[in-house]
Each structure stands twice: as C-alpha cells, then as structure tokens.
GROMACS .gro file of C-alpha atoms in nm:
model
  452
    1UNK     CA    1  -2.209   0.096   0.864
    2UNK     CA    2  -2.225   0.441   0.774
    3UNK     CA    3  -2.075   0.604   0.495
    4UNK     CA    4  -1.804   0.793   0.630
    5UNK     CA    5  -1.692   0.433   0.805
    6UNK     CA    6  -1.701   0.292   0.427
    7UNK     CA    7  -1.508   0.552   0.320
    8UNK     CA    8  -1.221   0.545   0.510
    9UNK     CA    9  -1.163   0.211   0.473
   10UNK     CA   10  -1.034   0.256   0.168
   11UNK     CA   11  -0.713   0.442   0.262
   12UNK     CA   12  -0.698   0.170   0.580
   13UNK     CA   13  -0.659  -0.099   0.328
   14UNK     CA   14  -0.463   0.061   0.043
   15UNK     CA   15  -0.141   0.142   0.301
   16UNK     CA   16  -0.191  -0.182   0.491
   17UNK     CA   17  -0.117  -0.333   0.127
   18UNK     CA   18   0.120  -0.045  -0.005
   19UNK     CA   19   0.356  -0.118   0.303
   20UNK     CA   20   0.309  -0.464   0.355
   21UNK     CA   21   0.641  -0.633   0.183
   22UNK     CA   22   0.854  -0.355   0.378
   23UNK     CA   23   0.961  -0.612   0.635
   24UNK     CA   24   0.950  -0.923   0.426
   25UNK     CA   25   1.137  -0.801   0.098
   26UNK     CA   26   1.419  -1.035   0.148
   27UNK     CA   27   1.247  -1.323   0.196
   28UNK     CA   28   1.008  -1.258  -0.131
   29UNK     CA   29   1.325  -1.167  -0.347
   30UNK     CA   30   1.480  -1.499  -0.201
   31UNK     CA   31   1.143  -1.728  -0.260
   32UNK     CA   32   1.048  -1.584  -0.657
   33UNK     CA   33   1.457  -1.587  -0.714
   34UNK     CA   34   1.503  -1.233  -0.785
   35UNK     CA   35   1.804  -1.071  -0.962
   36UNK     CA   36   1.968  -0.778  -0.898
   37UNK     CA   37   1.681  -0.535  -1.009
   38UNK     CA   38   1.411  -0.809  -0.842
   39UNK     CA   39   1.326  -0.634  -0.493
   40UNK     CA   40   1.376  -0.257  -0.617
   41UNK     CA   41   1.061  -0.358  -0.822
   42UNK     CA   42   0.892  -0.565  -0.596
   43UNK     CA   43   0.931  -0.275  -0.339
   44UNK     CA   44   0.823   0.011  -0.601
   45UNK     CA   45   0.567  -0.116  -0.849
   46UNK     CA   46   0.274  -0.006  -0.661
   47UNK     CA   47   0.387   0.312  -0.619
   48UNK     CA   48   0.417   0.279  -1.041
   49UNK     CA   49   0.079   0.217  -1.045
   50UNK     CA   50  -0.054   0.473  -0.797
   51UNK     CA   51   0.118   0.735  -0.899
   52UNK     CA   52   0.057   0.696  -1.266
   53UNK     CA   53  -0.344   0.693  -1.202
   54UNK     CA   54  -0.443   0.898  -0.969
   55UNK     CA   55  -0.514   1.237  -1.111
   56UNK     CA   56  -0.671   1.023  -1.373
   57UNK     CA   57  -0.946   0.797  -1.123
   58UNK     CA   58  -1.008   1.148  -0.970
   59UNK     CA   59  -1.125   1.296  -1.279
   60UNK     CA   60  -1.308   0.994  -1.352
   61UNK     CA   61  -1.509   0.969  -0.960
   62UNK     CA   62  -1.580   1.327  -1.002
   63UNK     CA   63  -1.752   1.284  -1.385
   64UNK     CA   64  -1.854   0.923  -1.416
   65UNK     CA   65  -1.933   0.837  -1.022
   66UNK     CA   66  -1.762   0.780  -0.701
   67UNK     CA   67  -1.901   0.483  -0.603
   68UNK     CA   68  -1.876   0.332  -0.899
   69UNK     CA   69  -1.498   0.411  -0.869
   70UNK     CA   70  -1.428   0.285  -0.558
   71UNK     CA   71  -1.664  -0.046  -0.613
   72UNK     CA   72  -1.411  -0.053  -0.970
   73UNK     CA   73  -1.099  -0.048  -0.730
   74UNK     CA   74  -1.159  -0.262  -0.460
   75UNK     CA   75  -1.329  -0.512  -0.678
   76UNK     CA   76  -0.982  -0.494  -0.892
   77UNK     CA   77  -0.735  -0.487  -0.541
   78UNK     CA   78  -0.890  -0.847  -0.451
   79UNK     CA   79  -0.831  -0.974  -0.804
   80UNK     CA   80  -0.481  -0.907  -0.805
   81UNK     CA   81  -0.407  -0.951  -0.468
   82UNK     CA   82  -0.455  -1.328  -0.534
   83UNK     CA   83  -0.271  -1.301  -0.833
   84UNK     CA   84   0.013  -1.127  -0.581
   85UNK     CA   85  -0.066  -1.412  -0.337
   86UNK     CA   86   0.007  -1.706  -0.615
   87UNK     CA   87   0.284  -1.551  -0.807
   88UNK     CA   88   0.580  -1.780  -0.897
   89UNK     CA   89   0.812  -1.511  -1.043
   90UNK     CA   90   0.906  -1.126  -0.981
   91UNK     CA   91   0.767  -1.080  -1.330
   92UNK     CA   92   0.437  -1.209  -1.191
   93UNK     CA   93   0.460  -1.047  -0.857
   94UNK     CA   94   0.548  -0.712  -1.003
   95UNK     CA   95   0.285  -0.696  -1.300
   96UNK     CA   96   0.024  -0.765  -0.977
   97UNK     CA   97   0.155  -0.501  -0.734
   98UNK     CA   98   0.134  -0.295  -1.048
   99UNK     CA   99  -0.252  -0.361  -1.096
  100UNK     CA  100  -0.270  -0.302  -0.681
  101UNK     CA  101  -0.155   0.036  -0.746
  102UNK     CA  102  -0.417   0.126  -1.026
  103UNK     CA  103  -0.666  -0.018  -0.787
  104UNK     CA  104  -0.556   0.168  -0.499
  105UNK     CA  105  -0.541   0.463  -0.713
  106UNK     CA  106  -0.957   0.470  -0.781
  107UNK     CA  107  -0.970   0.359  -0.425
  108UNK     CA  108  -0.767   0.676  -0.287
  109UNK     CA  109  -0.947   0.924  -0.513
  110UNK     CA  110  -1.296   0.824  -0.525
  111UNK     CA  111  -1.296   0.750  -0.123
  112UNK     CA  112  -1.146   1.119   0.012
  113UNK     CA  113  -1.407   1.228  -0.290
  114UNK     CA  114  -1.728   1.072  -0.100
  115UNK     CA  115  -1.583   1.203   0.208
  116UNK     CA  116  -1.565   1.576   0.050
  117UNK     CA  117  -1.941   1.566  -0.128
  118UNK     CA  118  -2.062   1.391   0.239
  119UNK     CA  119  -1.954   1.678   0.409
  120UNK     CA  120  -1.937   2.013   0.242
  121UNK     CA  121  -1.796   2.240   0.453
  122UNK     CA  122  -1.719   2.351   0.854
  123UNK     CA  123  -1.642   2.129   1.149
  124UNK     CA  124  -1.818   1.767   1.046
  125UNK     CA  125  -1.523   1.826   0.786
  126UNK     CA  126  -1.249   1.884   1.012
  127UNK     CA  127  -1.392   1.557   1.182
  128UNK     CA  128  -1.443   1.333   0.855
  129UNK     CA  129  -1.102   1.416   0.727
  130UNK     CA  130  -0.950   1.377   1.086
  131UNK     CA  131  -1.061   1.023   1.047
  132UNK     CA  132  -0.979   0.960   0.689
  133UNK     CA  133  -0.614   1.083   0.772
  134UNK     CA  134  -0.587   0.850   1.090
  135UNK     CA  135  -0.694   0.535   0.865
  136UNK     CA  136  -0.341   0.624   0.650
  137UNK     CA  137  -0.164   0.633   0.974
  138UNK     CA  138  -0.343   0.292   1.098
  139UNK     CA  139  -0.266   0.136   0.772
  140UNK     CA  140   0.081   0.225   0.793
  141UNK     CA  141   0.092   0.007   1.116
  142UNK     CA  142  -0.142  -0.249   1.018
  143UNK     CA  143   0.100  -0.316   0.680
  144UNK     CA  144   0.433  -0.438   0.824
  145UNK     CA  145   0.279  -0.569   1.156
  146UNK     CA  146   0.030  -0.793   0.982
  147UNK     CA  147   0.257  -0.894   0.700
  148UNK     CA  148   0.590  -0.988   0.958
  149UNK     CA  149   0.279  -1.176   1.227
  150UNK     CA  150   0.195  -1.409   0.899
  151UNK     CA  151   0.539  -1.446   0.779
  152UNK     CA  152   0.604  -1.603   1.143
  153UNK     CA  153   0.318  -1.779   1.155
  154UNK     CA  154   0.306  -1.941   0.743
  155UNK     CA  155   0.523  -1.737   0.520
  156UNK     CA  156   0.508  -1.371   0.300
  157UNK     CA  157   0.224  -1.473   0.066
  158UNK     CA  158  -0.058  -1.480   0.325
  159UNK     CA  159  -0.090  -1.113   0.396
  160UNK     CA  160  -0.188  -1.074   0.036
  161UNK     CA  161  -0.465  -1.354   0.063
  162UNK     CA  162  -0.572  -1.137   0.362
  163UNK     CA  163  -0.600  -0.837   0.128
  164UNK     CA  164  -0.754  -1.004  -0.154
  165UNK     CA  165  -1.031  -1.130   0.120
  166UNK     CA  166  -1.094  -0.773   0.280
  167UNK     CA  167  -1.060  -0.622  -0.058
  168UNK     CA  168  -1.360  -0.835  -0.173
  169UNK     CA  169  -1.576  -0.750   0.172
  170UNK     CA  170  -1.525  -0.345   0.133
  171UNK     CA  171  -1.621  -0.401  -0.237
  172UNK     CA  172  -2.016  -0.543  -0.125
  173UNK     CA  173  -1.992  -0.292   0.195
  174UNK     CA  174  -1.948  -0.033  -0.065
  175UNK     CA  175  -2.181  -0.145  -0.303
  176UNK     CA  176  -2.469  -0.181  -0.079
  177UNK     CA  177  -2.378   0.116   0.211
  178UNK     CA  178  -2.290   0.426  -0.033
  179UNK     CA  179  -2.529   0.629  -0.219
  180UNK     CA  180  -2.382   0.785  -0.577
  181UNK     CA  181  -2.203   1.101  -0.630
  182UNK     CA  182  -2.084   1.303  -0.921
  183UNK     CA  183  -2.044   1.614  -1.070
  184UNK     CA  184  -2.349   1.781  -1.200
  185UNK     CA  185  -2.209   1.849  -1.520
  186UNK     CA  186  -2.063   1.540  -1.694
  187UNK     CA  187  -1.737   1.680  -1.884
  188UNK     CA  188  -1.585   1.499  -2.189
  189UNK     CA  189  -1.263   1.255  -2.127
  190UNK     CA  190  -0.978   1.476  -2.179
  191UNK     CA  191  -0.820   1.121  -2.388
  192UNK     CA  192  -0.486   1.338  -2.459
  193UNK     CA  193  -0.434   1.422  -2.088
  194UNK     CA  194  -0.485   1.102  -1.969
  195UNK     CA  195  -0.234   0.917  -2.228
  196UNK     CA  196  -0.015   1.221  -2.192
  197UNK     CA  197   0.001   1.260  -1.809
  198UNK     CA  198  -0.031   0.844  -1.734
  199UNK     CA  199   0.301   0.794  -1.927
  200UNK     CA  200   0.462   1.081  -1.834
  201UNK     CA  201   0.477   0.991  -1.463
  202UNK     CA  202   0.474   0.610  -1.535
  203UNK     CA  203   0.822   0.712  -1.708
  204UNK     CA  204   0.923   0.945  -1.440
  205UNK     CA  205   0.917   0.680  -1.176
  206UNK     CA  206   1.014   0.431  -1.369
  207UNK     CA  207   1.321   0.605  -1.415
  208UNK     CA  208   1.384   0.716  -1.042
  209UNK     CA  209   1.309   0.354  -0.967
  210UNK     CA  210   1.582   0.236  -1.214
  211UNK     CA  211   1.824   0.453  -1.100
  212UNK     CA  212   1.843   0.283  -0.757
  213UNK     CA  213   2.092   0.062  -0.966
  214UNK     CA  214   2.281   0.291  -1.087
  215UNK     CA  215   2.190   0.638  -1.212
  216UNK     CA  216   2.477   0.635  -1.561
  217UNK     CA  217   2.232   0.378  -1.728
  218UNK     CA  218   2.091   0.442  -2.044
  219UNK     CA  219   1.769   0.308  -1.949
  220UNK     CA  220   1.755   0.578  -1.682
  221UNK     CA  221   1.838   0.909  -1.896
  222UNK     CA  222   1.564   0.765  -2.128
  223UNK     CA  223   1.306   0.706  -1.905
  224UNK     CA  224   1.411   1.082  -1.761
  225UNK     CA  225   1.401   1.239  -2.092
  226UNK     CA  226   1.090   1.075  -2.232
  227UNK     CA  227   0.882   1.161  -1.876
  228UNK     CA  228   0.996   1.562  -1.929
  229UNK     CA  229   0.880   1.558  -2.307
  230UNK     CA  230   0.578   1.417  -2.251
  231UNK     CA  231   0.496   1.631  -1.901
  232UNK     CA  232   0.590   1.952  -2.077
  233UNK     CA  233   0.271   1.835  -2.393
  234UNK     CA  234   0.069   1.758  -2.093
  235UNK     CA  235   0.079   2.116  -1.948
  236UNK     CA  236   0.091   2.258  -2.324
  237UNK     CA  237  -0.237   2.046  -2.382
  238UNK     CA  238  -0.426   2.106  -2.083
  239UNK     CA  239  -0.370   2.518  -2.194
  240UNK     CA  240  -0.536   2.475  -2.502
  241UNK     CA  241  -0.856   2.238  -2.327
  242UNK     CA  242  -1.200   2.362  -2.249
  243UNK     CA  243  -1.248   2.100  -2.005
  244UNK     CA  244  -0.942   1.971  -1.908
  245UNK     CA  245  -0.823   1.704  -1.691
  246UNK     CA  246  -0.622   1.880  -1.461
  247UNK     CA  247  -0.701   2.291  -1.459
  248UNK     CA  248  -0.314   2.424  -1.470
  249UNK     CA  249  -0.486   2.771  -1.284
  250UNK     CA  250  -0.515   2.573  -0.986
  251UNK     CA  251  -0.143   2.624  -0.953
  252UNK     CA  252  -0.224   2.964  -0.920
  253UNK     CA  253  -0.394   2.904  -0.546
  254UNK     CA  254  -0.177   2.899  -0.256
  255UNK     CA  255  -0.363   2.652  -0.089
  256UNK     CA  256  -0.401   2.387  -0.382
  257UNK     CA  257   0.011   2.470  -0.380
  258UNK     CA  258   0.057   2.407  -0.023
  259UNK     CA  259  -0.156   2.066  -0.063
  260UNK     CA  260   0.008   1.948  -0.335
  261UNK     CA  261   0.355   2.082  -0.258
  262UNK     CA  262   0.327   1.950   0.122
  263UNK     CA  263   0.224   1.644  -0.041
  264UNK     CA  264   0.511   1.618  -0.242
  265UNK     CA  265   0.780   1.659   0.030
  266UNK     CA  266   0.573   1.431   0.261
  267UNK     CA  267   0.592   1.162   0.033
  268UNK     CA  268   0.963   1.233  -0.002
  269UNK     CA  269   1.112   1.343   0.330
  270UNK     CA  270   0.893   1.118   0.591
  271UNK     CA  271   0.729   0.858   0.341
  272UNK     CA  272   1.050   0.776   0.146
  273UNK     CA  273   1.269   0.731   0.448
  274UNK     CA  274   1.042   0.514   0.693
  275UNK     CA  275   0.986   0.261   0.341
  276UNK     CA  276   1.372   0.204   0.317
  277UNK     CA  277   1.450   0.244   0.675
  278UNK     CA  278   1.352  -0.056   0.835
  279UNK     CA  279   1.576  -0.247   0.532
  280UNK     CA  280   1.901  -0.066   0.673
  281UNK     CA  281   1.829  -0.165   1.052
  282UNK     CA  282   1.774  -0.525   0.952
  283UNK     CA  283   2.077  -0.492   0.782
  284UNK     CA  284   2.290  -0.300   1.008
  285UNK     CA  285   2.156  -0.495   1.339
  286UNK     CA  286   2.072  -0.792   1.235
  287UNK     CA  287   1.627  -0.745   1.303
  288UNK     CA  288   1.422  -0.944   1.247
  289UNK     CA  289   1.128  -0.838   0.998
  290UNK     CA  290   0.856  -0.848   1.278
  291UNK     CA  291   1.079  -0.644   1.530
  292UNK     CA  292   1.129  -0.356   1.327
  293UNK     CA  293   0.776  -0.434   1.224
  294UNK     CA  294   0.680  -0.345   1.600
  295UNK     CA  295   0.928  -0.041   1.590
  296UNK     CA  296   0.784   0.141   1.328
  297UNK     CA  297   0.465   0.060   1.450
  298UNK     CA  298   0.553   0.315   1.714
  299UNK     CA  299   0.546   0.554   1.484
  300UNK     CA  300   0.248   0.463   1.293
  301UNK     CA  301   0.021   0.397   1.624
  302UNK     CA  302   0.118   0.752   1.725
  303UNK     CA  303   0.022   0.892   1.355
  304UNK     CA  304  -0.298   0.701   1.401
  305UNK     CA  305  -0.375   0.892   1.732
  306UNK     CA  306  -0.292   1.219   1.683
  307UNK     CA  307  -0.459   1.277   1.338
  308UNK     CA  308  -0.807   1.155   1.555
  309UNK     CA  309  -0.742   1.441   1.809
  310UNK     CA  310  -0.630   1.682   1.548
  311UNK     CA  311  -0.996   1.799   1.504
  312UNK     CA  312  -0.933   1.926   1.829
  313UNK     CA  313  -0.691   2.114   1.783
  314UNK     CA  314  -0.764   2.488   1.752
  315UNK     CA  315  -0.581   2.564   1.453
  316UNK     CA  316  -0.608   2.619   1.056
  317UNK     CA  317  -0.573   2.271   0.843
  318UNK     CA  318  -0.204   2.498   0.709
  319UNK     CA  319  -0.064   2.584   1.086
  320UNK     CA  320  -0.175   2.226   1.213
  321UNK     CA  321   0.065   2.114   0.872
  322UNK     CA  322   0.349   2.345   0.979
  323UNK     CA  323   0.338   2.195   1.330
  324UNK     CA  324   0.322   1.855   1.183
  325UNK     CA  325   0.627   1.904   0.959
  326UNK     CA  326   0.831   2.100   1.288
  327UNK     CA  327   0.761   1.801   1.469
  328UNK     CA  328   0.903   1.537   1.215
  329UNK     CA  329   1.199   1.703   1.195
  330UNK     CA  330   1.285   1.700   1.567
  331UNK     CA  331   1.200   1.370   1.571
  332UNK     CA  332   1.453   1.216   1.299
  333UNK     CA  333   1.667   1.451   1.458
  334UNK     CA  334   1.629   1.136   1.752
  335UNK     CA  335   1.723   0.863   1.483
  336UNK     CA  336   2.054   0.989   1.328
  337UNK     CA  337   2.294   0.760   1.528
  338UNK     CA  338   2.065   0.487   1.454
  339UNK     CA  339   2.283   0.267   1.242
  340UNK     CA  340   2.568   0.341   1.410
  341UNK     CA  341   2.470   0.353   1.792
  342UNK     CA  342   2.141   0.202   1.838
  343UNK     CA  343   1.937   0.352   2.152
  344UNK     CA  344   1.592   0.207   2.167
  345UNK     CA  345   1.470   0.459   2.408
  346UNK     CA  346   1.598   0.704   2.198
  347UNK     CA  347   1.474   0.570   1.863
  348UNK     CA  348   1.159   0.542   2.012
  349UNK     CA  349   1.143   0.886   2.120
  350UNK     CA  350   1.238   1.002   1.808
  351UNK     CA  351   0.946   0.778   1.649
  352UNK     CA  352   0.683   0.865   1.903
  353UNK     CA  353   0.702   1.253   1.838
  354UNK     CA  354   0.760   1.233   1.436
  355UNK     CA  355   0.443   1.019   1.487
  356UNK     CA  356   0.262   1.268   1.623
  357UNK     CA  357   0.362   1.530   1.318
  358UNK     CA  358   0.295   1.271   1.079
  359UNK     CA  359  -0.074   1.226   1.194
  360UNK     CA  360  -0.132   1.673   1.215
  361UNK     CA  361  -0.002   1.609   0.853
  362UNK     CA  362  -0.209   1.350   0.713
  363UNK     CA  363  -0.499   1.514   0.898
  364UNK     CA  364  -0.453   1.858   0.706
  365UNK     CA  365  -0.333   1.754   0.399
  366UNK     CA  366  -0.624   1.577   0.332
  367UNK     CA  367  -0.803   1.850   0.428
  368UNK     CA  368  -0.661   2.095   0.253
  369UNK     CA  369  -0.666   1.870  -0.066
  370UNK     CA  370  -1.007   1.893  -0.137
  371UNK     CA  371  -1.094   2.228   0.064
  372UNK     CA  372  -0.814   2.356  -0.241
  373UNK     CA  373  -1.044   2.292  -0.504
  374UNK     CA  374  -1.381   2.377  -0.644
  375UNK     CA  375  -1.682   2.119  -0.468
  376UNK     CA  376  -1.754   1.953  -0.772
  377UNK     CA  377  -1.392   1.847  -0.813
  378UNK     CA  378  -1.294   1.659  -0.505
  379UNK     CA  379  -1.206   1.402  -0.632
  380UNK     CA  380  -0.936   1.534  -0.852
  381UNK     CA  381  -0.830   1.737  -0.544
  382UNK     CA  382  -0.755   1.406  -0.381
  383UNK     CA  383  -0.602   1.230  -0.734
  384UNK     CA  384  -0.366   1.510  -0.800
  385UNK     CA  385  -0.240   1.561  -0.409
  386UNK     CA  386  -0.188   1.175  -0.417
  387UNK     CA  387   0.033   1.181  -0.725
  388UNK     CA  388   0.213   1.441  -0.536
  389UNK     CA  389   0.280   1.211  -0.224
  390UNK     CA  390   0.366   0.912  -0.395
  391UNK     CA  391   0.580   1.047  -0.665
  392UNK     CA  392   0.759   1.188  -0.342
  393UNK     CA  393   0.793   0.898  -0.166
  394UNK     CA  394   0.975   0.715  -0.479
  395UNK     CA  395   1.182   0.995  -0.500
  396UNK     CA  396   1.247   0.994  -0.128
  397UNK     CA  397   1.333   0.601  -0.131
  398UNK     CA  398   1.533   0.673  -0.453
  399UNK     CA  399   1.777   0.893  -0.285
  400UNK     CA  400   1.811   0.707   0.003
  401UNK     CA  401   1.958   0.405  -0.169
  402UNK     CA  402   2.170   0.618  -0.444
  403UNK     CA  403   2.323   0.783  -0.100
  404UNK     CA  404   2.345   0.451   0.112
  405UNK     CA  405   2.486   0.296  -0.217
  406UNK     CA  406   2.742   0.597  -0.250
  407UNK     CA  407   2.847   0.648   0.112
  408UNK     CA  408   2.794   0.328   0.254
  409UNK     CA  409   2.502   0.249   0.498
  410UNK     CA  410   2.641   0.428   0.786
  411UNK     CA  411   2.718   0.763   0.625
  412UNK     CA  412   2.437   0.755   0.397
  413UNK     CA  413   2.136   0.732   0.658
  414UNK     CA  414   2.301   0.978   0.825
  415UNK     CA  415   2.320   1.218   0.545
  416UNK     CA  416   1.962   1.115   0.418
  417UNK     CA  417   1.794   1.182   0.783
  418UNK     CA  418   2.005   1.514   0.750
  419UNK     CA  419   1.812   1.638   0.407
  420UNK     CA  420   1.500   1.489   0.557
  421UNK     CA  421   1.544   1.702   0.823
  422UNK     CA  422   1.654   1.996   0.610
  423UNK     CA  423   1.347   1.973   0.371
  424UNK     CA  424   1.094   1.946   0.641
  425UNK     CA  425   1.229   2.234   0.830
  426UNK     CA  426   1.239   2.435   0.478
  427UNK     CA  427   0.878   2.361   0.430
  428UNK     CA  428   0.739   2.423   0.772
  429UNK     CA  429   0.898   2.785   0.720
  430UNK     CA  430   0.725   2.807   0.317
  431UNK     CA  431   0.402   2.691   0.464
  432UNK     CA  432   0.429   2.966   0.771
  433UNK     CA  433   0.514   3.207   0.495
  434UNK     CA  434   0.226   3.146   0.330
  435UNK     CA  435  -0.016   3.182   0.611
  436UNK     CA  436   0.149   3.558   0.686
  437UNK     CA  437   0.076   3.622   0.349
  438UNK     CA  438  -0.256   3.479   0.281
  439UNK     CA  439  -0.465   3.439   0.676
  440UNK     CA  440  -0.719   3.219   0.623
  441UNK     CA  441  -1.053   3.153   0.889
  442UNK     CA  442  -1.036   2.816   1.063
  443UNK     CA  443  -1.342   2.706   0.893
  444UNK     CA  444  -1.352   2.758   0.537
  445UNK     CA  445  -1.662   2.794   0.292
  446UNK     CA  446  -1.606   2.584  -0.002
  447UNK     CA  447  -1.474   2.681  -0.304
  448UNK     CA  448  -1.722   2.795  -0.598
  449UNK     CA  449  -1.849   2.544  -0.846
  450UNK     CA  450  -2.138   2.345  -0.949
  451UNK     CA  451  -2.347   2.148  -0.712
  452UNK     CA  452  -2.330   1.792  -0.664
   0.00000   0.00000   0.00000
C-alpha cells in the first residue's frame, strides 16, 4: 500500500462518516428520544467539531508531524465511533459526533498535507490531488448508501461500528506505510490563536446551528456576538505574531482567496443543500432512507468519476473550478420542481451533471489549497480551506431550513435551489475574473518557503 493510497483514505472515511446519518436522522432522533433541538444536533455536531479544528490540526501536521497527526485522528475516529455506536441519549450521541469531527479534522489536514510534501510540484500533483478529491466524492456515496444498506439489514447504529472498525485498520496502515513529514523549522504554538480562533468558530456555528429553531433566540444573538468578538482578537492577534497560526497576508493572494473563498461557497451552495435535501424528499414523497440513499448516490458516483479524469483535463486547477461551479448550477437548475413535481429522469439528469462539477471542484480545490501556500505549510493550506467548506456547508443547511421553515417546504426548496444557483453562477464569474486578471501556467512551481 503506497502512500498516496494511505493518504486518501482519510478523506474516503471522514465523508463516509460525516454523511452517514443523512438518510437515517429520523430513525436516530426517534430511537435516543430526541426533542425538538435533538436531530439539528445530531445532524450538525461534526461539522462543530471539524470546523472548529481544522486550521488548528494543520498548523499542528505542518510543525509537530503529519503522520503523527493523522495516526492521532484515526486512532481518535474509532474511539468515538463506538462511543457513537453505543450511545443511549442525543447528549451521548452528539458529544461523540463532536469528538468525530476533531478527529476528522487532524485526519483532513494532515492527509491532503502528506499528499502536498509527497508530491511537490507539476503533473504527479495534478494526479495525487485528482485522487484525493475523488475519495471526497466516493465518500459522499459510500456515507448514505452504507448507512441506509445496514439500517435495512440491523438498524442505524451499525454503520458507526463499521467506522470505528476501518478507523482502527487505517490507523496501523498509517502507522506502519507512511514515512514522517514536517516543517523544517519547528515554530512555537501560537496558544492565543488557537483558543481565540477554536471558540470563535465553535460559537459561530453553534449559533447558525441554533438558529435552525428559530433565529429571535437569545441563545442565537449570543453565540453570534461572542463568535465576532472573539474572530475580530483573532485577526488583531495574529497581526501582532512573529509566527502565527494563520498568516493574515495570505489573504492578500488571489489564489489562497479563490481556495478558500470557493471553499466557502462550496460548502454552502452544493454541500449545504445535498445534506438537507434528501430530508425534504423523504418528507415530501414519502422515500425511503435507502432510496434517496441510491439517488444521491447518482450524484456522488458521478463526483467520484469525474474528479479521477480531471487530471486529464487540459486546464488550470482555477478554470477546471469555474467549469465545475457552471456545471452545478445547470444542474440544480434540473431539481427545482422536485418537491413539487417529481421527474426521476429529470432529477437524475440534474444530479448526473452537478456530479460531474462537483468532482472538477473537489479536484481543484484541493489543488489549489495547498498549491496557495508556501511548501512547508500544506497542511495549514488544507486546515484553513476546510474550515472554509464546512463552515459553508452549516451555513448552507442553516438557510435551507430557516427558508423551508419560513415558506413552507415547497416554496422554500425552490427558493433555496434558486440562491444556490445564484451563488454558484456569481462565483464561476469571480473566479473567471480572477484568471483575466492574474493568468496563471497550468503547472505551477511551488510557492517559496523552507524545505521539508
């Protein structure tokens, strides 16, 4: 097993977990006897726990090791995965998916971090990241698909035995397979940053996630107010840090801004609506959790696909994400009579070709995350455009239920495809902007910065 194989079974595990109670949420709430609030968390505490960590576990790989990381994370994943597995209560359940997301965070960082030091620069790149984007899009499938077989077959709790089992084999494949890789030069934990950025976006979803029931609450404004103060000391700390953990002049790059800001609406626009989606249809149409299961796996299969043959592709890792964004657009332009008028030739259309521009994204944006930033800090490249995507996609998921929950289900997919349409469209045009403005070769040297 080589190491690029290693590697990118990380991200193949992490979304096979992250979406895996998307087509059994009503049958968990029902079996740990959630309330109200119950299966908002159970749905949105991992992306609490990603999404607080990331930038943080990339800053760690990149100083302390990235192997040690990712042997840290999975190691952690199959712990509480059986804790996940076992729970009798949401409080339970919840506190684990929470620990799955800090786990998946080292995994996600350190991983696309060995894949960046493996392969420096030029086309074994394009290939390695080609792969390491198709294992999201795999994962995606493998998530709902596995988790609605086993719910047939026994009930919701054995997909996360499953995880905590495969968690614990990439762990010794990991351990034994990968050789260690750091930065050359060690720098000091930045403690401030990582208190200071950790509870400012732990706050920041926690509030978005709270306002799915009901966005008036006190408990939201707080949670709002507290994530802004303590983002705004972040980026006033960070200025006054000779080695910080996040260099605020990277904002300065367009491409670091196209990876993270791509990132960002991904996570929001395509990310937020497929995790809420297959809810509504069940809902609307009556589905069962392993049919839209096999729907969506449409769209994930197709993601898997294309982001393999997007090495092929002749074009820059910022016009292949353009063409990916283009494409996702036209095809939830396919799915916005989908609650109302169900066509499953249409629906699948619509699936197969926002597939497609789902896999040229993941392919380029993990490019472009760690081509954005110096060598030595790939890691952080892939923490920070992370954060990005799944602070997105709980904003994305967010909306949709504040607009479903304001309009009623039939006007409110309808107007949330609409804005995911919108945004994608509006971002394909930023990103072409940007490559008018800045041309850059298809095959990029690395960024300056210390060996590793």
């Amino acid at each position: 097993m080589n190491r690029l194989s290693v590697a990118a079974s990380a991200p193949l595990l992490v979304l096979t977990n992250y979406t895996a109670p998307m087509v059994t949420l009503p049958d968990t709430a029902t079996a740990l006897g959630a309330g109200p609030t119950g299966p908002v968390w159970i749905l949105s505490a991992i992306a609490l726990g990603l999404s607080s960590l990331l930038l943080v576990a990339g800053g760690l790989a990149d100083d302390y090791g990235r192997k040690r990381t990712l042997v840290a994370g999975t190691a952690v994943l199959a712990v509480a995965s059986v804790v996940a597995a076992a729970a009798p209560t949401v409080p339970v359940f919840v506190a684990a998916r929470l620990a799955q997301g800090a786990a998946s965070a080292a995994m996600l960082a350190a991983s696309l971090g060995i894949v960046g030091h493996a392969f420096p620069s030029g086309a074994p790149r394009l290939r390695a990241t080609a792969v390491y984007g198709a294992m999201m899009g795999l994962g995606t499938a493998v998530g709902p698909l596995l988790s609605g077989v086993l719910a047939v077959l026994t009930n919701w709790r054995a997909v996360y035995w499953v995880v905590a089992v495969s968690a614990l084999a990439l762990t010794v494949a990991a351990a034994v397979t990968l050789e260690e890789s750091r930065a050359a030069e060690r720098r000091r934990i930045d403690l401030p940053g990582v208190i200071l950025l950790t509870l400012g976006v732990a706050a920041l979803v926690a509030g978005v996630t709270e306002g799915r029931m009901g966005w008036t609450r006190p408990v939201v404004a707080f949670a709002f107010a507290a994530s802004a103060l303590l983002l705004v000391a972040f980026a006033v700390a960070e200025r006054r840090r000779r080695e910080p953990l996040l260099d605020l002049a990277l904002f300065g790059r367009p491409r670091f801004l196209v990876a993270t800001g791509g990132a960002l609406v991904v996570g929001a626009a395509v990310i937020g609506l497929l995790s809420y989606l297959p809810s509504v249809l069940q809902a609307a149409h009556g589905m069962t959790p392993l049919t839209t299961a096999l729907l969506f796996g449409t769209w994930s299969g197709m993601s898997f696909v294309s982001s393999l043959a997007a090495s092929r592709i002749r074009l820059g890792a910022s016009s292949r994400l353009s063409l990916g964004l283009l494409l996702s657009a036209v095809g939830f332009a396919g799915l916005l009579g989908v609650v109302t008028h169900f066509s499953l030739p249409l629906t699948l259309a619509g699936l197969v070709v926002s597939g497609v521009g789902s896999g040229l994204i993941n392919s380029s944006l993990t490019h472009l995350a760690i081509e954005s930033v110096p060598q030595h800090r790939v890691s952080m490249g892939s923490g920070a455009n992370n954060t990005a995507r799944y602070i997105g996609s709980s904003l994305g998921a967010a909306a949709m239920a504040a607009l479903i929950g304001a309009q009623g289900v039939q006007t409110g997919t309808l107007l949330t495809l609409i804005a995911c349409i919108v945004l994608l469209l509006g971002t394909a045009g930023a990103v072409q902007a940007h490559l008018l403005a800045v041309p850059a070769p298809l095959h990029r040297a690395p960024l300056p910065g210390p060996r590793v």
